[in-house]
Short mmCIF file of C-alpha atoms in Angstrom, two decimals:
data_model
loop_
_atom_site.label_atom_id
_atom_site.label_comp_id
_atom_site.label_asym_id
_atom_site.label_seq_id
_atom_site.Cartn_x
_atom_site.Cartn_y
_atom_site.Cartn_z
CA MET N 12 -9.71 -20.40 16.51
CA GLN N 13 -11.15 -18.56 19.49
CA LYS N 14 -14.29 -16.82 20.68
CA CYS N 15 -14.72 -13.35 22.14
CA LEU N 16 -17.60 -11.55 23.79
CA VAL N 17 -19.32 -9.01 21.53
CA ASP N 18 -19.91 -6.14 23.93
CA TRP N 19 -22.45 -4.23 21.80
CA ASP N 20 -24.69 -7.21 21.17
CA THR N 21 -24.34 -8.51 24.73
CA THR N 22 -25.52 -5.14 26.04
CA LEU N 23 -28.31 -5.02 23.47
CA PHE N 24 -29.76 -8.43 24.32
CA ASN N 25 -28.69 -8.31 27.97
CA LYS N 26 -27.34 -11.81 27.31
CA ASN N 27 -23.93 -13.08 26.25
CA VAL N 28 -23.21 -12.96 22.51
CA PHE N 29 -19.94 -14.39 21.20
CA GLU N 30 -18.15 -14.19 17.88
CA ILE N 31 -16.09 -17.25 16.96
CA HIS N 32 -13.13 -16.10 14.92
CA ASP N 33 -12.36 -18.29 11.93
CA SER N 34 -8.93 -19.69 11.09
CA ASP N 35 -7.45 -21.25 7.97
CA SER N 36 -7.34 -24.67 9.59
CA PHE N 37 -10.40 -26.78 10.35
CA ASP N 38 -10.40 -28.93 13.47
CA ARG N 39 -13.78 -30.45 14.31
CA ARG N 40 -12.77 -31.13 17.89
CA GLU N 41 -11.63 -27.55 18.42
CA LEU N 42 -14.82 -26.10 16.97
CA LYS N 43 -16.93 -28.47 19.05
CA GLU N 44 -15.05 -27.44 22.21
CA ILE N 45 -15.64 -23.76 21.47
CA ASP N 46 -19.32 -24.44 20.86
CA ASN N 47 -19.53 -26.28 24.20
CA SER N 48 -17.75 -23.41 25.94
CA CYS N 49 -20.50 -21.09 24.71
CA TYR N 50 -23.01 -23.25 26.60
CA PHE N 51 -20.86 -23.12 29.74
CA ASP N 52 -20.54 -19.33 29.43
CA GLU N 53 -24.34 -18.99 29.22
CA ALA N 54 -24.37 -17.71 25.66
CA PHE N 55 -27.56 -16.43 24.13
CA MET N 56 -26.05 -16.54 20.66
CA SER N 57 -22.76 -17.07 18.86
CA PHE N 58 -21.90 -16.36 15.25
CA MET N 59 -19.04 -17.08 12.92
CA LYS N 60 -17.95 -15.64 9.57
CA VAL N 61 -16.70 -18.38 7.25
CA ASN N 62 -15.16 -18.26 3.77
CA ASN N 63 -17.88 -19.01 1.24
CA HIS N 64 -15.89 -21.85 -0.34
CA ASP N 65 -15.29 -23.67 2.98
CA LEU N 66 -18.30 -25.95 2.59
CA GLU N 67 -16.99 -28.65 4.92
CA LYS N 68 -16.81 -26.17 7.78
CA ILE N 69 -20.21 -24.71 6.91
CA HIS N 70 -21.82 -28.16 6.89
CA TYR N 71 -20.22 -29.05 10.23
CA LEU N 72 -21.51 -25.82 11.74
CA GLU N 73 -24.97 -26.86 10.56
CA GLU N 74 -24.49 -30.19 12.37
CA LEU N 75 -23.71 -28.23 15.54
CA GLY N 76 -26.96 -26.28 15.20
CA PHE N 77 -25.72 -23.16 13.45
CA ASN N 78 -27.94 -21.57 10.81
CA TYR N 79 -27.28 -19.28 7.86
CA MET N 80 -27.78 -15.57 8.52
CA GLU N 81 -26.34 -13.83 5.48
CA SER N 82 -23.51 -13.54 3.02
CA GLN N 83 -21.24 -10.51 3.35
CA TYR N 84 -19.59 -9.12 0.24
CA GLU N 85 -16.47 -6.99 0.50
CA VAL N 86 -16.27 -4.52 -2.37
CA GLU N 87 -13.45 -2.15 -3.24
CA LYS N 88 -12.44 0.43 -5.82
CA SER N 89 -9.38 2.51 -6.62
CA LEU N 90 -10.58 5.85 -7.97
CA ALA N 91 -8.44 7.34 -10.75
CA VAL N 92 -10.74 10.21 -11.72
CA PRO N 93 -13.79 11.75 -10.04
CA TYR N 94 -17.26 10.61 -10.96
CA LYS N 95 -19.53 12.57 -13.24
CA VAL N 96 -21.69 14.83 -11.08
CA SER N 97 -25.02 13.24 -10.19
CA PRO N 98 -28.23 14.97 -11.37
CA PHE N 99 -29.35 15.06 -7.72
CA SER N 100 -26.29 17.04 -6.66
CA LYS N 101 -27.87 20.35 -7.65
CA HIS N 102 -30.81 19.59 -5.37
CA CYS N 103 -28.83 18.35 -2.35
CA SER N 104 -25.92 19.43 -0.16
CA LEU N 105 -23.30 17.26 1.51
CA HIS N 106 -22.25 18.16 5.06
CA VAL N 107 -19.92 16.70 7.66
CA LEU N 108 -21.68 16.10 10.97
CA ASP N 109 -20.79 18.37 13.86
CA TYR N 110 -21.14 16.25 17.01
CA SER N 111 -22.54 19.24 18.90
CA ASP N 112 -25.48 19.42 16.45
CA THR N 113 -27.98 17.47 18.53
CA LYS N 114 -30.93 18.08 16.20
CA THR N 115 -29.15 16.56 13.20
CA ILE N 116 -27.92 13.66 15.33
CA GLU N 117 -31.51 12.94 16.41
CA ASN N 118 -32.68 13.03 12.79
CA ILE N 119 -29.98 10.57 11.75
CA GLU N 120 -30.86 8.34 14.72
CA ASN N 121 -34.46 8.29 13.49
CA ILE N 122 -33.33 7.16 10.04
CA ILE N 123 -31.20 4.43 11.61
CA ILE N 124 -34.01 3.12 13.79
CA THR N 125 -36.62 3.05 11.01
CA ALA N 126 -34.79 2.47 7.72
CA PHE N 127 -32.90 -0.81 8.08
CA ASP N 128 -35.24 -3.66 7.17
CA THR N 129 -32.71 -5.81 5.27
CA ASP N 130 -30.34 -6.42 8.19
CA ARG N 131 -29.68 -9.98 9.40
CA TYR N 132 -30.79 -9.05 12.92
CA TYR N 133 -34.03 -7.63 11.54
CA LEU N 134 -34.79 -10.64 9.33
CA ASP N 135 -33.84 -13.40 11.78
CA PRO N 136 -37.14 -14.92 13.02
CA LYS N 137 -35.60 -15.74 16.42
CA LEU N 138 -34.51 -12.17 17.18
CA ASP N 139 -36.45 -9.03 18.08
CA LYS N 140 -36.62 -6.81 14.98
CA ARG N 141 -36.13 -3.70 17.12
CA CYS N 142 -32.62 -4.85 17.99
CA SER N 143 -31.41 -4.18 14.45
CA GLY N 144 -31.97 -0.42 14.56
CA LEU N 145 -30.78 -0.12 18.17
CA ARG N 146 -27.60 -1.98 17.26
CA TYR N 147 -26.82 0.41 14.41
CA LYS N 148 -27.75 3.41 16.54
CA ASN N 149 -25.17 2.29 19.08
CA TRP N 150 -22.53 1.97 16.35
CA PHE N 151 -23.34 5.47 15.13
CA LEU N 152 -23.12 7.04 18.60
CA THR N 153 -19.96 5.21 19.68
CA SER N 154 -18.23 6.24 16.45
CA PHE N 155 -18.08 9.77 17.89
CA ASP N 156 -15.32 8.56 20.20
CA ASP N 157 -13.14 7.37 17.31
CA GLN N 158 -11.29 10.23 15.64
CA ASN N 159 -10.92 8.15 12.47
CA PHE N 160 -14.70 8.06 11.97
CA SER N 161 -16.72 10.85 10.39
CA THR N 162 -20.37 11.04 9.42
CA TYR N 163 -21.61 12.90 6.35
CA TYR N 164 -25.23 13.73 5.70
CA TYR N 165 -27.20 14.81 2.67
CA THR N 166 -29.86 17.52 2.85
CA SER N 167 -32.55 18.56 0.40
CA ARG N 168 -32.07 22.22 -0.47
CA LYS N 169 -35.74 22.64 -1.32
CA GLN N 170 -37.25 20.91 1.71
CA ASP N 171 -34.42 21.49 4.19
CA LYS N 172 -34.66 17.86 5.31
CA ILE N 173 -32.02 15.21 5.84
CA VAL N 174 -32.09 12.82 2.89
CA GLY N 175 -29.55 10.33 4.19
CA PHE N 176 -26.20 9.82 5.85
CA LEU N 177 -22.94 7.92 5.49
CA MET N 178 -20.42 6.93 8.17
CA VAL N 179 -16.82 6.60 6.96
CA LYS N 180 -13.58 5.56 8.59
CA THR N 181 -10.31 6.97 7.30
CA GLU N 182 -7.58 4.34 7.49
CA PRO N 183 -3.86 4.70 6.63
CA ASN N 184 -4.17 3.61 2.99
CA GLU N 185 -7.90 3.53 2.28
CA VAL N 186 -11.33 4.68 3.38
CA TYR N 187 -13.93 2.31 4.80
CA LEU N 188 -17.47 3.19 3.73
CA ALA N 189 -19.40 2.02 6.78
CA LEU N 190 -23.03 2.49 7.74
CA GLY N 191 -25.28 4.51 5.48
CA GLY N 192 -28.98 4.96 4.92
CA ILE N 193 -31.74 7.01 3.35
CA SER N 194 -34.83 8.45 5.00
CA HIS N 195 -38.08 6.70 4.08
CA ASP N 196 -39.30 10.00 2.57
CA PHE N 197 -36.55 9.84 -0.06
CA LYS N 198 -36.19 6.12 -0.73
CA GLY N 199 -36.55 4.72 -4.22
CA TYR N 200 -35.32 7.72 -6.20
CA GLY N 201 -31.56 7.13 -6.41
CA PHE N 202 -30.46 9.46 -3.62
CA TYR N 203 -28.07 6.96 -2.05
CA ALA N 204 -26.08 6.65 -5.28
CA SER N 205 -25.91 10.44 -5.44
CA LEU N 206 -24.80 10.65 -1.80
CA LEU N 207 -22.02 8.14 -2.48
CA ILE N 208 -20.91 9.95 -5.63
CA ASP N 209 -20.76 13.32 -3.89
CA TYR N 210 -18.86 11.89 -0.94
CA LEU N 211 -16.42 9.91 -3.12
CA ASN N 212 -15.72 12.98 -5.26
CA TYR N 213 -15.11 15.02 -2.12
CA ALA N 214 -12.83 12.36 -0.62
CA PHE N 215 -10.95 12.09 -3.93
CA SER N 216 -10.38 15.86 -3.88
CA GLN N 217 -8.80 15.37 -0.43
CA GLY N 218 -6.33 12.85 -1.81
CA ASN N 219 -8.17 9.61 -1.00
CA LYS N 220 -8.20 7.13 -3.86
CA LYS N 221 -8.91 3.68 -2.43
CA PHE N 222 -12.28 2.78 -0.90
CA TYR N 223 -13.95 -0.38 0.35
CA SER N 224 -17.15 -1.51 2.04
CA SER N 225 -18.94 -4.62 3.32
CA ILE N 226 -22.48 -5.27 2.13
CA SER N 227 -25.06 -7.85 3.15
CA SER N 228 -26.54 -10.22 0.58
CA HIS N 229 -29.93 -9.16 1.96
CA ASN N 230 -29.25 -5.66 0.67
CA LEU N 231 -28.87 -6.28 -3.05
CA GLU N 232 -30.10 -2.78 -3.90
CA ILE N 233 -27.05 -1.26 -2.22
CA LEU N 234 -24.73 -3.91 -3.66
CA ASN N 235 -26.02 -3.05 -7.15
CA ILE N 236 -25.29 0.64 -6.52
CA TYR N 237 -21.69 -0.15 -5.66
CA ILE N 238 -21.35 -2.35 -8.73
CA TYR N 239 -22.85 0.46 -10.83
CA LEU N 240 -20.19 2.79 -9.41
CA GLY N 241 -17.45 0.43 -10.51
CA PHE N 242 -16.68 -1.37 -7.26
CA SER N 243 -15.58 -5.00 -7.49
CA VAL N 244 -16.51 -7.86 -5.16
CA VAL N 245 -13.22 -9.14 -3.73
CA ASP N 246 -14.39 -11.44 -0.93
CA GLU N 247 -17.46 -13.22 0.40
CA LYS N 248 -18.09 -14.47 3.91
CA ILE N 249 -20.97 -16.63 5.13
CA VAL N 250 -22.34 -15.63 8.53
CA MET N 251 -23.61 -18.58 10.58
CA ARG N 252 -25.28 -18.19 13.96
CA LYS N 253 -26.53 -20.41 16.77
CA ILE N 254 -29.13 -19.57 19.41
CA TYR N 255 -28.47 -21.30 22.73
CA GLN N 256 -31.36 -20.06 24.87
#
C-alpha cells in the first residue's frame, strides 16, 4: 500500500492531493502511517478506492476521518454483432475530433464545464463545484498528447450544433469508453445512447469487439444506458476521501 501525488488535482486545488493505492492485504498500522504521512506532506485531500466488499477496511477508513464519495462501477461488453441503428442516427453525424479545430474544441470544453453535475467533486460539500468541470476539461485537453486517445463528437444535422462528445482510449485488446457528455440543449432525449450506439458500431466495423467503462453511482442515468446496451457490471469500488485542511 502506498500513496502518490495526483498531479491534476494538486494543480487544480493548488494544494497537495494524494491517492492511496489499495492492496489485497489490510494492515491497520500501515494505513495509519500513510494517513499520518499525508499530514506531514501538507495534504489538502487524499482518497482511496476500496473493494465494495471490504467492509472492515471501509469502517477503519471512517475511523481515520475518511468519508464516502461515490461507488464506481466497471462495466464491460464483448460485441458480437453491431447494434440496431438508433432512430437519432438519421438526424445526427458522428465525427472524430481534429485537434486543429479550435472552434469545436471550445464547444466541447463548454459542454464539459457546464454539463457535469453528478460528479463526486461537484457534489462534495467541502469542495468548490467549479473544480469538477475544470478537472474534466484538463483531462480532455491533456488527452491530445496521448496517441491512444481519440475524441468523437455528435452534431445535429438540422441545427449544425454539437450534441455531445465521447473520449475513447484504444488499448491492445479492448477500448476504454472514457469521458462523455451531452450539451444542455439536447439533454433528456436519448442522444447519449444514440452517440454510444453510433460509436460502438463504428468501432466494431474497425475490428474492435471488447469495450469497458467506469461509471459513478451518482450517474445512474448513464449506468442505465450501458445496462440497456447490454453491458455487465463486473466490479465495484468505493471511493473514500479525507480533507486535511
